[in-house]
mmCIF file of C-alpha atoms in Angstrom:
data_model
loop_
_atom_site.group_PDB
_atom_site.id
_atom_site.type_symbol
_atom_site.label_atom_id
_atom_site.label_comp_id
_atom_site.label_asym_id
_atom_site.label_seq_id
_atom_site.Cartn_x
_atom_site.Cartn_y
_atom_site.Cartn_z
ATOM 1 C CA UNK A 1 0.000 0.000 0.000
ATOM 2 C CA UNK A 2 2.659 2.130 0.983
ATOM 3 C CA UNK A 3 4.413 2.498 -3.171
ATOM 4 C CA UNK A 4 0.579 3.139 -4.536
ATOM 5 C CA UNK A 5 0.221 6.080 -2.145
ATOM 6 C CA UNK A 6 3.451 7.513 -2.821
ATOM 7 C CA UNK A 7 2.374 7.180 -6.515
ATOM 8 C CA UNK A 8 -1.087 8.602 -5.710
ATOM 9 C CA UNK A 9 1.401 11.884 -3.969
ATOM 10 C CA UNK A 10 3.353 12.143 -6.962
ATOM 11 C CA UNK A 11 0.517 12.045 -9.506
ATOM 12 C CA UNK A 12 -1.369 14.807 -7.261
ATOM 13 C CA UNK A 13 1.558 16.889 -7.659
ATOM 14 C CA UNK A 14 1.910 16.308 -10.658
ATOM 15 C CA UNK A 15 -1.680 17.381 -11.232
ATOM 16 C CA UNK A 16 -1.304 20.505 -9.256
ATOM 17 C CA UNK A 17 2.054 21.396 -11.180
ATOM 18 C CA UNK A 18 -0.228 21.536 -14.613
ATOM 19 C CA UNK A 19 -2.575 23.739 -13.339
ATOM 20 C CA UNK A 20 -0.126 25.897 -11.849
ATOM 21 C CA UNK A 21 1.630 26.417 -15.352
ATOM 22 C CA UNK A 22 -1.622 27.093 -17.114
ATOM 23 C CA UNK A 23 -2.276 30.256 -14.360
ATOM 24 C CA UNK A 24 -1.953 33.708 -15.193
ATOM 25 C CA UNK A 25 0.277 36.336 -13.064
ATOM 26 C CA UNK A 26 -2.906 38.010 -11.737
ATOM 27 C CA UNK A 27 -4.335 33.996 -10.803
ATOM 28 C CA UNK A 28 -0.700 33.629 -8.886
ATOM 29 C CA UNK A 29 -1.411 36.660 -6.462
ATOM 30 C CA UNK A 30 -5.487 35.639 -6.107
ATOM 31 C CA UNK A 31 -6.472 34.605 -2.775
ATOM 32 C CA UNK A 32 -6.420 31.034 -1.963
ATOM 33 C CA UNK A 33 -9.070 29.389 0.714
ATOM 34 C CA UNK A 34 -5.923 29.912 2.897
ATOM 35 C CA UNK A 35 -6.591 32.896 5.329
ATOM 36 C CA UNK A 36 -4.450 35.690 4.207
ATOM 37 C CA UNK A 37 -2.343 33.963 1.864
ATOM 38 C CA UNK A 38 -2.286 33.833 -1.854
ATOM 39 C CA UNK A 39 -2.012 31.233 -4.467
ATOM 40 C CA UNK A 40 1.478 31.864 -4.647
ATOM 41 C CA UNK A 41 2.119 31.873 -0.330
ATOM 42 C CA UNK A 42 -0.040 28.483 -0.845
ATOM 43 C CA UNK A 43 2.674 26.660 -3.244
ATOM 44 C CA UNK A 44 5.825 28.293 -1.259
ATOM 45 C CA UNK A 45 4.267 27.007 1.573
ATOM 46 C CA UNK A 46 3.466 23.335 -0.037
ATOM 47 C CA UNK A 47 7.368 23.459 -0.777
ATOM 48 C CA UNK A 48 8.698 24.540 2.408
ATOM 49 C CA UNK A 49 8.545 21.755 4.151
ATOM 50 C CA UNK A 50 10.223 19.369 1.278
ATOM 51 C CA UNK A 51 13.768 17.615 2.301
ATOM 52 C CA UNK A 52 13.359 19.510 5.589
ATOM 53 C CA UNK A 53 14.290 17.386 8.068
ATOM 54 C CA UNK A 54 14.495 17.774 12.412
ATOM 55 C CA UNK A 55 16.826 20.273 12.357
ATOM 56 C CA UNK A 56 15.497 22.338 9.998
ATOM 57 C CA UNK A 57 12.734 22.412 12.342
ATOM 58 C CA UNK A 58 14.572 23.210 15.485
ATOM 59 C CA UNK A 59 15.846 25.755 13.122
ATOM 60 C CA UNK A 60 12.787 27.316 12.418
ATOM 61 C CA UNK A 61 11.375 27.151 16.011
ATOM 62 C CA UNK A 62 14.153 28.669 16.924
ATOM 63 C CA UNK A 63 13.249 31.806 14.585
ATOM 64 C CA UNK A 64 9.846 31.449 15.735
ATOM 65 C CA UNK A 65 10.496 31.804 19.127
ATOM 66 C CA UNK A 66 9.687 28.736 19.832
ATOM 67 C CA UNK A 67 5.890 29.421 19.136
ATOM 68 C CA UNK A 68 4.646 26.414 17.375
ATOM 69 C CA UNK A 69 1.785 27.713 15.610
ATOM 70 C CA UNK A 70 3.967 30.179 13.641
ATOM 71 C CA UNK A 71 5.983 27.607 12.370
ATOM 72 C CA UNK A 72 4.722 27.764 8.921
ATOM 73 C CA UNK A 73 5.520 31.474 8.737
ATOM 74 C CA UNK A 74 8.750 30.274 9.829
ATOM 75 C CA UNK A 75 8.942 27.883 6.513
ATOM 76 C CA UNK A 76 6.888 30.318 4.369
ATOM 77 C CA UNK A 77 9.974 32.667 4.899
ATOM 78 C CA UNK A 78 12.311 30.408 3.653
ATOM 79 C CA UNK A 79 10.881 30.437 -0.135
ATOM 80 C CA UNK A 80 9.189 34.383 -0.193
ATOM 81 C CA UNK A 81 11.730 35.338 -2.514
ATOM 82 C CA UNK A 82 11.125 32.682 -5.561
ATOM 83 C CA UNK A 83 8.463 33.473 -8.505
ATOM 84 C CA UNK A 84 6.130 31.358 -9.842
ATOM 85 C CA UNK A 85 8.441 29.666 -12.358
ATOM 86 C CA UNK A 86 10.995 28.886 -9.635
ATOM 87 C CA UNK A 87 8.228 27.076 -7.475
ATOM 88 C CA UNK A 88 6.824 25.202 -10.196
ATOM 89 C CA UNK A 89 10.132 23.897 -11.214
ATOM 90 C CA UNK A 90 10.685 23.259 -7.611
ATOM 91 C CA UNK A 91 7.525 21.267 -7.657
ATOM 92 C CA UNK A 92 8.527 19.120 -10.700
ATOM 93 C CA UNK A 93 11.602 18.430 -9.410
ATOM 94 C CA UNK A 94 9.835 17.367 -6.227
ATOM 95 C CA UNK A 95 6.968 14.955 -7.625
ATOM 96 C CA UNK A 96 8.127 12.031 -5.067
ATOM 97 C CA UNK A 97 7.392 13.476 -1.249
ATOM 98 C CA UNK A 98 11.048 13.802 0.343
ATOM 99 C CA UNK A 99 11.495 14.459 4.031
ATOM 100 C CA UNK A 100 8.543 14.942 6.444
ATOM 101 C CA UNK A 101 6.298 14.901 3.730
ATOM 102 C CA UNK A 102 7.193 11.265 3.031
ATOM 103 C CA UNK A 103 6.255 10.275 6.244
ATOM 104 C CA UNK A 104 3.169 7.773 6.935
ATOM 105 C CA UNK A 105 4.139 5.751 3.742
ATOM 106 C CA UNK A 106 3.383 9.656 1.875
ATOM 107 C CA UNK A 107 0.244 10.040 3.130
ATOM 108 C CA UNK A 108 1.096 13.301 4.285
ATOM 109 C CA UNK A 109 2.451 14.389 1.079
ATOM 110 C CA UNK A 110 -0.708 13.263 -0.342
ATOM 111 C CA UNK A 111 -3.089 14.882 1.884
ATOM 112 C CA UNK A 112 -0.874 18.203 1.904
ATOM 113 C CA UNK A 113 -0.884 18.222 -2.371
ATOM 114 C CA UNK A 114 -4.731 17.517 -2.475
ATOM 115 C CA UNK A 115 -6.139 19.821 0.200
ATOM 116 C CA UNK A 116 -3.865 22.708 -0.962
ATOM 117 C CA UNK A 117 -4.698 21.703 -4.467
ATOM 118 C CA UNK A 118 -8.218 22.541 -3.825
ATOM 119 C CA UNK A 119 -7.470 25.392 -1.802
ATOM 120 C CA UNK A 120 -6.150 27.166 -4.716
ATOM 121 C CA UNK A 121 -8.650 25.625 -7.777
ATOM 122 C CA UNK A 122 -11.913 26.750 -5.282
ATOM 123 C CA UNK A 123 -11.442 30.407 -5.145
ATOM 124 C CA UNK A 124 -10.321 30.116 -9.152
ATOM 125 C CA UNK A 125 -13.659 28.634 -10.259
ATOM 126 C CA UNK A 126 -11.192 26.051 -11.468
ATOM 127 C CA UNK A 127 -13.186 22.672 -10.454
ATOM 128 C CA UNK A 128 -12.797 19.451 -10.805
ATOM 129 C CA UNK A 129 -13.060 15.407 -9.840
ATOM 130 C CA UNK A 130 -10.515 14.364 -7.316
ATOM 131 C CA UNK A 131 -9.713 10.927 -7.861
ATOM 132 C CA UNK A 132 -11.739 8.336 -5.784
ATOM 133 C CA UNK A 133 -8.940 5.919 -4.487
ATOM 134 C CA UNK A 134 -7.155 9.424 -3.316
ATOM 135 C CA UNK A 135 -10.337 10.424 -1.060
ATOM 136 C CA UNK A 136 -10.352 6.989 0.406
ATOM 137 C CA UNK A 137 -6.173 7.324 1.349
ATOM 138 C CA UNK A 138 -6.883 11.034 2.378
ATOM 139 C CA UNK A 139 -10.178 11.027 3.942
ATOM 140 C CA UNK A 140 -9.034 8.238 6.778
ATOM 141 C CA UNK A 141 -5.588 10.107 7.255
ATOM 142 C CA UNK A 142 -7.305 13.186 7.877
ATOM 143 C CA UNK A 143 -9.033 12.041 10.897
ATOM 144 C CA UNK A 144 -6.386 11.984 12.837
ATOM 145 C CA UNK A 145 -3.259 13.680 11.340
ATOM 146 C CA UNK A 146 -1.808 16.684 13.063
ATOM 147 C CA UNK A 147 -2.489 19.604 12.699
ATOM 148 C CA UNK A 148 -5.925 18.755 10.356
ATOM 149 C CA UNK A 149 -7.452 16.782 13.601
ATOM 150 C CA UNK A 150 -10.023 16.110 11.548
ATOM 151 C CA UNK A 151 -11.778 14.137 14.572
ATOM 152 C CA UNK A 152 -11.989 17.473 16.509
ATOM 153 C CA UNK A 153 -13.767 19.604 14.337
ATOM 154 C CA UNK A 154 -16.486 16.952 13.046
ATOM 155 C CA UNK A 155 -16.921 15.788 16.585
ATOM 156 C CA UNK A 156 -20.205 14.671 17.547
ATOM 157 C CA UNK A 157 -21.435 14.528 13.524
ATOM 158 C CA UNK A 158 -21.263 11.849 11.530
ATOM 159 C CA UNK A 159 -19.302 12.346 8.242
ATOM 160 C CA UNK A 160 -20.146 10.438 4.975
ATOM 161 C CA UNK A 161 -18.371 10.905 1.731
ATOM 162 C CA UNK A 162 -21.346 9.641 -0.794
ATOM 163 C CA UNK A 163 -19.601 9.197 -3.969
ATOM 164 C CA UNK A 164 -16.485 6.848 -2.360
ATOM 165 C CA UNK A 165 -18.557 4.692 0.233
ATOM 166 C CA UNK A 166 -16.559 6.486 3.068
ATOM 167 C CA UNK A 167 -17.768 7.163 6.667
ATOM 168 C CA UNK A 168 -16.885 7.629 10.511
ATOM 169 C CA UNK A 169 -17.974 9.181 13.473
ATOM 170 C CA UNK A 170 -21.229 9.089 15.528
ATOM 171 C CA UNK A 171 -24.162 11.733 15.915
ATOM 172 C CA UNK A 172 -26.338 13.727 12.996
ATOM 173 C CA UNK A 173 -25.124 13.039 9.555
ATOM 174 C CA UNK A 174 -23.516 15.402 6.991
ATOM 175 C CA UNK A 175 -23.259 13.884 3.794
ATOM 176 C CA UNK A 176 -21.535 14.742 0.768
ATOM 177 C CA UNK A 177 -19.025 14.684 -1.475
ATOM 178 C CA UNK A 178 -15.653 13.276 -0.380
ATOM 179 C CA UNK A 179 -13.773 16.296 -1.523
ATOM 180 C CA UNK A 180 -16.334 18.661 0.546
ATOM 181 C CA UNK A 181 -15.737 16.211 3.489
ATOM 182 C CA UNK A 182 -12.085 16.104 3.470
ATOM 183 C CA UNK A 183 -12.386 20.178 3.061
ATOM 184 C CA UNK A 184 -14.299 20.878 6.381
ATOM 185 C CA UNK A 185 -11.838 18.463 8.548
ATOM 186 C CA UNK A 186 -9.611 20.511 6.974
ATOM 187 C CA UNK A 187 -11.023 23.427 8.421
ATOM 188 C CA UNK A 188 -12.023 25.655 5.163
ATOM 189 C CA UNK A 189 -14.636 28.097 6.112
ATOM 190 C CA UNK A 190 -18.082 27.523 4.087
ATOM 191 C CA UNK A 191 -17.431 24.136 3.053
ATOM 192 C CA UNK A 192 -19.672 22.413 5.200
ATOM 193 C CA UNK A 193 -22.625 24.260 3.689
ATOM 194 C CA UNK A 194 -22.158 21.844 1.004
ATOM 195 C CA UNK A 195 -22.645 19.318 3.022
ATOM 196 C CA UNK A 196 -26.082 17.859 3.955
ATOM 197 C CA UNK A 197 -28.214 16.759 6.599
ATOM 198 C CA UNK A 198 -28.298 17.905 10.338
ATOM 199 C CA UNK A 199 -24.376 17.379 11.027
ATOM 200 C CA UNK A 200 -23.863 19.849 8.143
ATOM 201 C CA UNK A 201 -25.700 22.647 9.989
ATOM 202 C CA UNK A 202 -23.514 21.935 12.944
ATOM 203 C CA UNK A 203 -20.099 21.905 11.058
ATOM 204 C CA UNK A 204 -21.594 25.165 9.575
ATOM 205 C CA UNK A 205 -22.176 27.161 12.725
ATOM 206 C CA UNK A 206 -19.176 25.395 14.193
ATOM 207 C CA UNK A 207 -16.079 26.398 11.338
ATOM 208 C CA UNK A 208 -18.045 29.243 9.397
#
């Protein structure tokens, strides 16, 4: 299982890195779904964390302060200066996850590629059909990973991704799409709305 998620990482990359190519200079500095960051901080951000390793991350706790939850700033920092050519070939050149974001067998490079992925194509009116055997590595992961602790913000609902027979939790349902489903444990704001059933007015009130 492990090599067929690491392909499923490099092949969402892979996918992203097309779409980035095919964006226009004004679509690079467009918001993303990420608070405050653009399309651009999104990839520099995606790439930050590539063949970083533990000290890399002392490193940039160090610079932080030691204040965990500005550690991507920390990383974002690190790449501010390249363009969107320079992070795109950084991308290609980065298909297979390396360093942390090779870790779970590359589910975290996977999840990483395909929520940021989406962060960037929603705001663009850019949609389109994540593959199903990537919701059903993703969605699971997603649960539990840190930071997405998917678990805490869907607590008490019961999540259903219709189109890829995918479900967990206990309490009202929301039911959906996977992609909207792995989107609110993500934490993106409006999301749930998508979403239906009594556990989707929850997550609504709950993450906006």
């Amino acid at each position: 299982m492990t090599g067929s998620v690491l392909a499923m990482a490099h092949d969402e990359r892979a996918d992203l890195a097309d779409l980035l190519e095919a964006l226009s200079p004004e679509q690079w500095e467009h918001p993303s779904l990420c608070e405050g960051w653009t399309v651009r901080d999104v990839v520099a951000h995606m790439i930050s964390y590539e063949e970083h390793g533990p000290r890399d991350l002392v490193r940039r706790l160090a610079a932080t302060r030691f204040r965990p939850w500005k550690l991507n700033e920390a990383a974002l920092a690190d790449y501010a200066d390249l363009g969107p050519d320079e992070l795109v070939r950084f991308l290609r050149n980065h298909l297979d996850p390396q360093g942390s974001t090779a870790a779970f067998g590359g589910r975290v490079g996977l999840v990483d590629a395909l929520i940021h992925h989406q962060d960037i194509r929603r705001p663009l009116g850019l949609a389109r059909t994540v593959p199903a055997e990537r919701l059903r590595v993703a969605l699971p992961f997603a649960v539990t990973a840190v930071p997405l602790r998917g678990f805490w913000k869907a607590r008490g609902v019961r999540l259903v991704a219709t189109d890829v027979g995918w479900s967990r939790g206990r309490g009202p349902e929301a039911a959906g799409p996977g992609e909207a489903v792995l989107m609110t444990m993500a934490g993106r704001r409006g999301i749930a709305r998508e979403l239906s059933g009594p556990g989707a007015t929850i997550l609504t009130d709950r993450l906006g």
